[in-house]
Amino acid sequence: MKNIITTVFIVCFVGIKCFSQSKSVEINDGIKTQAAASIQANYNEYKKIALQIWNYAEVGYKEIKSSALLQKTLSDNGFKVQMGVAEIPTAFVAMYGSGKPVIGILAEFDALPGLSQQATPEKIPVAGTDAGHGCGHHLFGTASVAAGIELKKLIDEKKIKGTIKVYGCPAEEGGSGKVYMVRAGLFNDVDAVIHWHPGNDNGVTMTSALANSSAKFRFKGLSSHAAASPDKGRSALDGVEAMDMMVNMMREHIPQETRLHYVITQGGRAPNVVPDFAEVYYYVRHPKRDIVKEIFDRVVKAANGAALGTETTTEYEIIGGTHDLLLNKTLAEVMQKNLERTGGVTYTAEEVEFAKKLQTSFVSKPPAIDSAAKVKPLKTEADAGGGSTDVGDVSYAVPTVGLRTATWVPGTPAHSWQAVACGGTDIGIKGLIVAAKVMALTAIDLYTNQTIIAKATEEFKKAKGDYQYKALLGDRKPALNYRD
Ligand SMILES: [Zn+2]
């Protein structure tokens, strides 16, 4: 009897559960179709915003107009915007709704110096300008704002419940903007964070990022006439060159996954004046943050050794520091379904012509143009990538998931004039729209199915273990002038 009752109970319980699940899928399906259609319907509006930011092309921490435009778009749509968060004038948090769950969406908007380029398939800079959106952050910020606005509409219509926070994240390119935002505790009440990045294909991120420490090493020497009295001078540039020489020799004796790179940002002004000041800007990267710390200490030793040998002095300023990216498979699987549902980017005949022309400028053989329309399968195993991102620090604060979409013609590398060119055309905007849809759809799943966040949080805690987050850039204030 007891068994029969138990069986009846199980059948009923499972039956109800199945019914409620299929019902929730049905409800979701309708909401998702509505959200995607609404984003598509606002294509021209988002295009206008993205192209405006593309034209502004403001570099890290100088994104005054770009940030203001995104803030205005959000506040015009009813978001409460807190600006100047984490002691960064261009950082903001825009909030709508109330209660749990709290879903965060990251928005970036900084450009890169030296990449000025028109929206043409040939290399033509925009006269009188220097920076360009070589990483597509104008698309990034706009798509995230679009997703946020769409979710707000659904909260208003009582189709989803909870809070949406759009994070305006400045200076991703080397400025580590999000690290200060994490350090300021701005993600403490968030259940999950969604982000994306422009790319040349469509896929959900299952590739981590390299931890990164960067610093500017400044050498001081003594000026004198380089020909008449060279013995009376000490060259700060010698200090920089001796340091670079030692670091380049060091490459043989560091783990092979390491990435070390530098640019000499100041090396004197005139050959006949012994330079009394020189500066070199270094990045040290490795998949593991502890190894980054070790190698960075060795780079500092090279700087000190160089100063000793050239009778100059040196000091350094930490500029940036980011963690590796903690992946979350639970969230990635949810996002993958929404990406497959949305699909990639298809080109018009005119866009195919643009793409063909652009591809002739690549040094390696590009993938097929129609690969922009395809969606990559989800990688079953995570791997380490070649780049770094300050999203890494966010991923140590809260379960995080991201994707990339084909905003650039297949084969286009990031940080290139070709990426800037694509970002100024409808090819880029179409990728933006795909990203906005996938992020909104993924958030809908998180708002309507509590079990996903619970499972993602469990996975997050397990991956993080007992590691106590500590920013790699220490307690320094935001490097607001790092692009000067
Ligand atoms: Zn980027």
Coordinates of C-alpha atoms and ligand atoms in Angstrom, one line a residue:
M1 CA 0.0 0.0 0.0
K2 CA 2.7 2.3 1.0
N3 CA 4.5 1.5 -2.3
I4 CA 1.4 2.2 -4.3
I5 CA 0.9 5.5 -2.6
T6 CA 4.6 6.4 -3.1
T7 CA 4.3 5.5 -6.8
V8 CA 1.1 7.5 -7.3
F9 CA 2.8 10.4 -5.6
I10 CA 5.9 10.2 -7.7
V11 CA 3.9 9.9 -10.9
C12 CA 1.8 12.9 -9.9
F13 CA 4.8 14.9 -8.8
V14 CA 6.8 14.2 -11.9
G15 CA 3.7 14.8 -14.0
I16 CA 3.2 18.2 -12.5
K17 CA 6.8 19.0 -12.8
C18 CA 6.9 18.0 -16.5
F19 CA 3.8 20.0 -17.1
S20 CA 5.1 23.1 -15.4
Q21 CA 8.4 22.8 -17.2
S22 CA 6.9 22.4 -20.6
K23 CA 4.6 25.3 -19.7
S24 CA 7.6 27.5 -18.8
V25 CA 9.3 26.6 -22.0
E26 CA 6.2 27.7 -23.9
I27 CA 6.0 31.0 -22.1
N28 CA 9.7 31.6 -22.6
D29 CA 9.4 30.8 -26.3
G30 CA 6.8 33.6 -26.8
I31 CA 8.8 36.1 -24.7
K32 CA 12.0 35.3 -26.6
T33 CA 10.3 35.7 -30.0
Q34 CA 8.9 39.1 -28.8
A35 CA 12.3 40.3 -27.4
A36 CA 14.2 39.3 -30.5
A37 CA 11.7 40.9 -32.8
S38 CA 11.7 44.1 -30.8
I39 CA 15.5 44.4 -30.9
Q40 CA 15.4 43.8 -34.7
A41 CA 12.7 46.5 -35.0
N42 CA 15.0 49.0 -33.4
Y43 CA 17.9 48.2 -35.7
N44 CA 18.3 51.7 -37.0
E45 CA 18.2 53.3 -33.6
Y46 CA 21.0 51.1 -32.3
K47 CA 22.9 51.5 -35.5
K48 CA 22.8 55.3 -35.0
I49 CA 24.1 55.0 -31.4
A50 CA 26.9 52.6 -32.4
L51 CA 28.1 54.6 -35.3
Q52 CA 28.0 57.8 -33.2
I53 CA 30.4 56.1 -30.7
W54 CA 32.5 54.7 -33.6
N55 CA 32.9 58.3 -34.8
Y56 CA 33.7 59.6 -31.3
A57 CA 36.5 56.9 -31.0
E58 CA 37.5 57.9 -27.5
V59 CA 40.3 56.0 -25.8
G60 CA 40.4 54.6 -22.3
Y61 CA 39.0 56.8 -19.5
K62 CA 38.5 59.6 -22.0
E63 CA 35.2 58.2 -23.3
I64 CA 33.2 61.1 -22.0
K65 CA 30.8 61.5 -25.0
S66 CA 30.5 57.7 -25.6
S67 CA 29.6 57.0 -22.0
A68 CA 27.2 60.0 -21.8
L69 CA 25.4 58.7 -24.9
L70 CA 24.8 55.2 -23.5
Q71 CA 23.8 56.7 -20.1
K72 CA 21.3 59.0 -21.8
T73 CA 19.9 56.1 -23.9
L74 CA 19.4 54.1 -20.7
S75 CA 17.9 56.9 -18.6
D76 CA 15.6 57.9 -21.5
N77 CA 14.3 54.4 -21.2
G78 CA 13.6 54.6 -17.5
F79 CA 16.9 53.3 -16.0
K80 CA 18.3 54.8 -12.9
V81 CA 21.9 55.7 -13.8
Q82 CA 24.6 56.1 -11.2
M83 CA 27.6 57.8 -12.9
G84 CA 31.2 58.1 -11.9
V85 CA 31.3 54.9 -10.0
A86 CA 34.5 53.3 -8.7
E87 CA 36.2 56.8 -8.8
I88 CA 36.1 56.7 -12.7
P89 CA 34.2 59.6 -14.3
T90 CA 33.1 57.5 -17.3
A91 CA 32.0 54.4 -15.4
F92 CA 28.4 53.9 -14.6
V93 CA 25.8 51.4 -13.4
A94 CA 22.2 51.7 -14.8
M95 CA 19.5 49.8 -13.0
Y96 CA 15.9 48.8 -13.6
G97 CA 13.5 46.6 -11.7
S98 CA 13.7 45.2 -8.2
G99 CA 14.3 42.1 -6.3
K100 CA 16.0 38.8 -7.3
P101 CA 17.5 37.7 -9.5
V102 CA 19.9 40.5 -10.3
I103 CA 21.4 40.1 -13.8
G104 CA 24.3 42.2 -14.9
I105 CA 25.2 43.0 -18.5
L106 CA 28.6 44.5 -19.3
A107 CA 29.0 47.4 -21.8
E108 CA 32.4 48.6 -23.1
F109 CA 33.0 51.6 -25.3
D110 CA 36.7 52.6 -25.5
A111 CA 38.7 52.8 -28.7
L112 CA 42.4 52.2 -29.5
P113 CA 45.1 54.8 -30.3
G114 CA 46.7 54.8 -33.8
L115 CA 43.9 52.9 -35.6
S116 CA 42.0 55.7 -37.3
Q117 CA 40.2 54.2 -40.3
Q118 CA 37.2 54.9 -42.5
A119 CA 34.5 52.3 -43.2
T120 CA 36.2 51.3 -46.4
P121 CA 37.8 48.0 -47.5
E122 CA 41.1 49.8 -48.1
K123 CA 43.3 51.3 -45.5
I124 CA 42.3 55.0 -45.3
P125 CA 42.5 56.8 -42.0
V126 CA 40.0 59.5 -41.0
A127 CA 41.9 62.8 -41.6
G128 CA 42.8 64.6 -38.4
T129 CA 42.0 61.7 -36.0
D130 CA 44.2 59.1 -34.3
A131 CA 42.0 56.5 -32.5
G132 CA 39.7 53.9 -34.0
H133 CA 37.4 51.1 -32.7
G134 CA 39.7 48.3 -33.5
C135 CA 38.1 46.0 -30.9
G136 CA 34.5 47.0 -31.7
H137 CA 33.7 48.3 -28.3
H138 CA 31.2 50.7 -29.8
L139 CA 29.2 47.7 -30.9
F140 CA 29.8 46.0 -27.5
G141 CA 28.4 48.9 -25.5
T142 CA 25.4 49.5 -27.8
A143 CA 24.4 45.8 -27.9
S144 CA 24.5 45.5 -24.1
V145 CA 22.4 48.7 -23.7
A146 CA 19.9 47.3 -26.3
A147 CA 19.6 44.0 -24.4
G148 CA 19.1 45.9 -21.1
I149 CA 16.3 48.0 -22.6
E150 CA 14.6 45.0 -24.0
L151 CA 14.6 43.3 -20.6
K152 CA 13.3 46.4 -19.0
K153 CA 10.3 46.3 -21.4
L154 CA 9.6 42.7 -20.3
I155 CA 9.8 43.7 -16.6
D156 CA 7.2 46.4 -17.4
E157 CA 5.0 43.9 -19.1
K158 CA 5.4 41.6 -16.0
K159 CA 6.7 38.9 -18.3
I160 CA 9.9 38.6 -16.2
K161 CA 10.7 39.6 -12.6
G162 CA 13.9 40.9 -11.0
T163 CA 16.6 43.5 -11.5
I164 CA 18.7 44.4 -14.6
K165 CA 22.0 46.2 -14.2
V166 CA 23.9 47.5 -17.2
Y167 CA 27.5 48.2 -16.3
G168 CA 29.2 51.0 -18.2
C169 CA 32.8 49.7 -18.2
P170 CA 35.5 52.1 -19.4
A171 CA 39.1 51.5 -20.5
E172 CA 39.0 47.7 -21.2
E173 CA 42.1 48.2 -23.5
G174 CA 44.8 48.2 -20.9
G175 CA 43.1 50.4 -18.3
S176 CA 41.5 47.5 -16.4
G177 CA 38.4 49.5 -15.8
K178 CA 36.3 46.6 -14.5
V179 CA 38.9 45.7 -11.9
Y180 CA 38.2 48.9 -10.0
M181 CA 34.5 48.2 -10.4
V182 CA 34.9 44.8 -8.9
R183 CA 37.2 46.2 -6.2
A184 CA 34.5 48.7 -5.3
G185 CA 32.1 45.9 -4.7
L186 CA 29.7 46.9 -7.5
F187 CA 29.0 43.2 -8.4
N188 CA 28.4 42.0 -4.9
D189 CA 24.6 41.7 -5.2
V190 CA 24.6 40.3 -8.7
D191 CA 23.6 36.7 -9.5
A192 CA 25.0 36.3 -13.0
V193 CA 26.8 38.5 -15.5
I194 CA 26.4 38.4 -19.3
H195 CA 28.9 39.9 -21.7
W196 CA 30.0 39.5 -25.3
H197 CA 32.7 40.6 -27.6
P198 CA 32.9 41.5 -31.3
G199 CA 34.6 38.8 -33.4
N200 CA 34.9 37.2 -36.8
D201 CA 32.7 34.2 -36.0
N202 CA 29.8 33.3 -33.7
G203 CA 30.4 31.2 -30.6
V204 CA 29.9 31.0 -26.9
T205 CA 33.1 31.7 -25.0
M206 CA 34.7 28.6 -23.6
T207 CA 38.2 30.0 -24.0
S208 CA 39.8 31.6 -20.9
A209 CA 42.0 34.6 -21.0
L210 CA 45.6 35.3 -19.9
A211 CA 46.2 36.9 -16.5
N212 CA 48.0 40.2 -17.2
S213 CA 50.1 42.7 -15.3
S214 CA 51.3 45.9 -17.0
A215 CA 53.5 48.7 -15.9
K216 CA 55.3 51.8 -17.2
F217 CA 59.0 51.8 -16.4
R218 CA 60.5 55.3 -16.2
F219 CA 64.2 55.9 -16.4
K220 CA 65.9 59.2 -15.4
G221 CA 69.4 60.2 -16.6
L222 CA 71.3 63.4 -17.2
S223 CA 71.2 65.6 -20.3
S224 CA 74.3 66.8 -22.0
H225 CA 75.5 67.6 -25.6
A226 CA 75.7 64.2 -27.2
A227 CA 78.8 65.0 -29.3
A228 CA 80.6 67.8 -27.4
S229 CA 80.3 66.4 -23.8
P230 CA 78.8 62.9 -23.9
D231 CA 80.9 61.9 -20.8
K232 CA 78.9 64.4 -18.8
G233 CA 75.6 62.8 -19.6
R234 CA 73.8 59.6 -18.7
S235 CA 71.2 58.3 -21.1
A236 CA 67.8 57.3 -19.8
L237 CA 67.2 55.7 -23.2
D238 CA 70.2 53.4 -22.5
G239 CA 68.4 52.3 -19.3
V240 CA 65.4 51.4 -21.4
E241 CA 67.4 49.6 -24.1
A242 CA 69.4 47.7 -21.5
M243 CA 66.2 46.6 -19.7
D244 CA 64.6 45.5 -23.0
M245 CA 67.8 43.5 -23.9
M246 CA 67.7 41.6 -20.6
V247 CA 64.0 41.0 -20.8
N248 CA 64.4 39.6 -24.4
M249 CA 67.1 37.3 -23.1
M250 CA 64.8 36.2 -20.3
R251 CA 62.3 34.9 -22.9
E252 CA 64.4 31.7 -23.2
H253 CA 63.9 31.0 -19.5
I254 CA 60.3 31.5 -18.8
P255 CA 57.3 29.2 -19.3
Q256 CA 56.4 29.0 -22.9
E257 CA 52.8 30.1 -22.5
T258 CA 54.1 33.5 -21.4
R259 CA 53.5 36.6 -23.5
L260 CA 55.8 39.6 -22.9
H261 CA 55.5 42.7 -25.0
Y262 CA 56.6 46.3 -24.7
V263 CA 56.6 49.7 -26.5
I264 CA 59.0 52.5 -25.9
T265 CA 56.6 55.4 -25.2
Q266 CA 59.4 58.0 -24.7
G267 CA 62.9 57.8 -25.8
G268 CA 64.2 61.3 -26.1
R269 CA 63.5 64.1 -28.5
A270 CA 66.7 64.9 -30.4
P271 CA 69.8 62.7 -31.1
N272 CA 72.2 65.5 -30.1
V273 CA 70.7 65.7 -26.6
V274 CA 71.4 62.8 -24.2
P275 CA 67.9 61.9 -23.1
D276 CA 67.3 62.5 -19.4
F277 CA 64.0 60.8 -19.5
A278 CA 62.7 57.6 -21.2
E279 CA 59.8 55.3 -20.6
V280 CA 58.9 51.8 -21.6
Y281 CA 55.4 50.2 -21.2
Y282 CA 55.3 46.5 -20.5
Y283 CA 52.7 43.7 -20.5
V284 CA 53.4 40.4 -18.8
R285 CA 50.8 37.6 -19.5
H286 CA 50.4 34.0 -18.6
P287 CA 47.3 31.7 -18.1
K288 CA 48.1 31.6 -14.4
R289 CA 48.1 34.8 -12.3
D290 CA 50.8 33.5 -9.9
I291 CA 53.2 32.9 -12.7
V292 CA 52.5 36.5 -14.0
K293 CA 53.5 37.8 -10.6
E294 CA 56.8 35.8 -10.6
I295 CA 57.7 36.9 -14.1
F296 CA 56.7 40.5 -13.4
D297 CA 59.2 40.5 -10.4
R298 CA 61.9 39.3 -12.8
V299 CA 61.1 42.1 -15.2
V300 CA 61.5 44.6 -12.3
K301 CA 64.9 43.0 -11.6
A302 CA 65.9 43.7 -15.2
A303 CA 64.9 47.3 -14.9
N304 CA 66.9 47.7 -11.7
G305 CA 69.9 46.0 -13.3
A306 CA 69.7 48.2 -16.3
A307 CA 69.6 51.3 -14.2
L308 CA 72.6 50.2 -12.2
G309 CA 74.7 49.5 -15.3
T310 CA 73.7 52.7 -17.1
E311 CA 74.0 54.9 -14.0
T312 CA 70.4 56.0 -14.4
T313 CA 67.5 55.6 -12.0
T314 CA 64.3 53.8 -12.5
E315 CA 60.9 53.4 -11.0
Y316 CA 57.7 51.8 -12.3
E317 CA 54.0 52.5 -12.1
I318 CA 51.5 49.6 -12.3
I319 CA 49.0 50.4 -15.0
G320 CA 46.8 47.4 -15.3
G321 CA 46.3 43.9 -13.9
T322 CA 43.6 41.4 -14.9
H323 CA 42.7 37.9 -13.8
D324 CA 42.2 34.9 -16.1
L325 CA 38.6 34.2 -17.1
L326 CA 36.6 31.8 -15.0
L327 CA 34.3 30.0 -17.4
N328 CA 30.8 28.7 -16.4
K329 CA 29.6 25.7 -18.4
T330 CA 26.1 25.8 -17.0
L331 CA 25.6 29.3 -18.3
A332 CA 27.5 28.6 -21.5
E333 CA 25.1 25.8 -22.4
V334 CA 22.1 28.1 -21.9
M335 CA 23.7 30.8 -24.0
Q336 CA 24.6 28.3 -26.8
K337 CA 20.9 27.3 -27.3
N338 CA 20.0 31.0 -27.6
L339 CA 22.8 31.6 -30.1
E340 CA 21.7 28.6 -32.2
R341 CA 18.2 29.9 -32.0
T342 CA 19.3 33.4 -33.2
G343 CA 21.8 32.3 -35.9
G344 CA 24.7 34.3 -37.3
V345 CA 25.1 37.2 -39.8
T346 CA 24.2 37.1 -43.4
Y347 CA 25.5 39.6 -46.0
T348 CA 23.9 41.4 -48.8
A349 CA 25.5 41.2 -52.3
E350 CA 27.1 44.6 -51.6
E351 CA 28.5 43.4 -48.2
V352 CA 30.0 40.3 -49.9
E353 CA 31.8 42.6 -52.3
F354 CA 33.1 44.6 -49.3
A355 CA 34.2 41.4 -47.6
K356 CA 36.0 40.0 -50.6
K357 CA 37.9 43.3 -51.1
L358 CA 38.8 43.5 -47.4
Q359 CA 40.0 39.9 -47.4
T360 CA 42.6 40.6 -50.0
S361 CA 44.5 42.7 -47.4
F362 CA 45.0 39.7 -45.0
V363 CA 48.3 38.0 -44.8
S364 CA 46.9 34.5 -44.1
K365 CA 44.2 32.6 -45.9
P366 CA 40.7 33.8 -44.6
P367 CA 37.8 31.5 -43.8
A368 CA 34.8 31.5 -46.2
I369 CA 32.7 34.6 -46.1
D370 CA 29.5 32.7 -45.4
S371 CA 31.0 31.3 -42.2
A372 CA 29.7 34.6 -40.6
A373 CA 26.3 33.0 -40.9
K374 CA 27.2 29.9 -39.0
V375 CA 27.3 29.2 -35.2
K376 CA 30.3 27.3 -33.7
P377 CA 29.5 24.3 -31.6
L378 CA 30.1 24.7 -27.9
K379 CA 33.6 23.5 -26.9
T380 CA 33.4 20.7 -24.4
E381 CA 36.8 21.5 -22.9
A382 CA 37.8 25.0 -21.8
D383 CA 41.2 26.3 -23.1
A384 CA 43.4 29.3 -22.6
G385 CA 43.3 32.1 -25.2
G386 CA 45.9 34.5 -26.3
G387 CA 44.4 37.7 -25.0
S388 CA 43.5 39.2 -21.7
T389 CA 40.3 40.9 -20.5
D390 CA 39.2 42.7 -17.3
V391 CA 36.0 40.6 -17.5
G392 CA 38.4 38.0 -15.8
D393 CA 38.1 39.9 -12.6
V394 CA 34.3 40.1 -12.9
S395 CA 34.3 36.3 -13.4
Y396 CA 35.9 35.9 -10.0
A397 CA 33.1 37.9 -8.4
V398 CA 30.0 36.3 -10.0
P399 CA 29.1 33.5 -12.5
T400 CA 29.8 35.0 -15.9
V401 CA 29.1 34.0 -19.5
G402 CA 29.9 35.6 -22.8
L403 CA 29.8 35.1 -26.5
R404 CA 31.3 36.6 -29.6
T405 CA 29.5 37.3 -32.8
A406 CA 30.7 38.0 -36.4
T407 CA 30.8 41.7 -36.4
W408 CA 33.9 41.6 -38.6
V409 CA 34.5 39.9 -42.0
P410 CA 35.7 36.4 -41.4
G411 CA 39.5 36.3 -40.9
T412 CA 39.7 39.9 -39.6
P413 CA 42.0 40.1 -36.6
A414 CA 41.1 42.3 -33.6
H415 CA 43.0 45.6 -33.2
S416 CA 43.4 46.1 -36.9
W417 CA 42.3 48.7 -39.4
Q418 CA 40.1 46.1 -41.0
A419 CA 38.2 45.6 -37.7
V420 CA 37.6 49.4 -37.5
A421 CA 36.4 49.4 -41.1
C422 CA 33.9 46.6 -40.5
G423 CA 32.6 48.2 -37.3
G424 CA 31.6 51.3 -39.3
T425 CA 29.3 49.3 -41.6
D426 CA 26.1 47.2 -41.4
I427 CA 28.3 44.1 -41.2
G428 CA 29.2 45.3 -37.7
I429 CA 25.7 46.4 -36.8
K430 CA 24.3 43.0 -37.8
G431 CA 26.7 41.3 -35.4
L432 CA 25.7 43.8 -32.7
I433 CA 22.0 42.8 -33.2
V434 CA 22.8 39.1 -32.9
A435 CA 24.7 39.8 -29.7
A436 CA 21.9 41.9 -28.2
K437 CA 19.3 39.2 -29.0
V438 CA 21.4 36.3 -27.5
M439 CA 22.2 38.3 -24.3
A440 CA 18.5 39.2 -23.9
L441 CA 17.3 35.7 -24.5
T442 CA 19.9 34.2 -22.1
A443 CA 18.8 36.7 -19.4
I444 CA 15.2 35.6 -20.0
D445 CA 16.2 32.1 -19.2
L446 CA 17.9 33.2 -16.0
Y447 CA 14.9 35.3 -14.9
T448 CA 12.4 32.6 -15.5
N449 CA 14.3 29.5 -14.4
Q450 CA 15.8 29.8 -10.9
T451 CA 17.5 26.4 -11.1
I452 CA 20.0 27.7 -13.7
I453 CA 21.5 30.4 -11.4
A454 CA 21.6 27.9 -8.5
K455 CA 23.5 25.4 -10.7
A456 CA 25.8 28.1 -12.1
T457 CA 26.6 29.5 -8.6
E458 CA 27.5 26.0 -7.4
E459 CA 29.8 25.5 -10.4
F460 CA 31.3 29.0 -9.8
K461 CA 32.0 28.3 -6.1
K462 CA 33.7 25.0 -7.0
A463 CA 35.9 26.6 -9.7
K464 CA 36.9 29.4 -7.5
G465 CA 37.7 27.2 -4.5
D466 CA 39.1 28.9 -1.5
Y467 CA 40.8 31.6 -3.6
Q468 CA 40.3 35.0 -2.0
Y469 CA 40.1 37.6 -4.8
K470 CA 42.8 40.2 -4.8
A471 CA 43.2 42.7 -7.6
L472 CA 46.5 42.3 -9.5
L473 CA 46.9 46.0 -9.6
G474 CA 46.9 46.3 -5.8
D475 CA 45.2 49.3 -4.3
R476 CA 46.3 51.9 -6.8
K477 CA 43.7 54.5 -8.0
P478 CA 42.3 54.2 -11.5
A479 CA 45.1 55.1 -14.0
L480 CA 42.9 57.8 -15.6
N481 CA 45.7 59.2 -17.6
Y482 CA 47.3 56.0 -18.9
R483 CA 46.7 57.0 -22.5
D484 CA 48.5 60.4 -22.1
Ligands
ZN1 ZN 38.0 44.2 -26.8

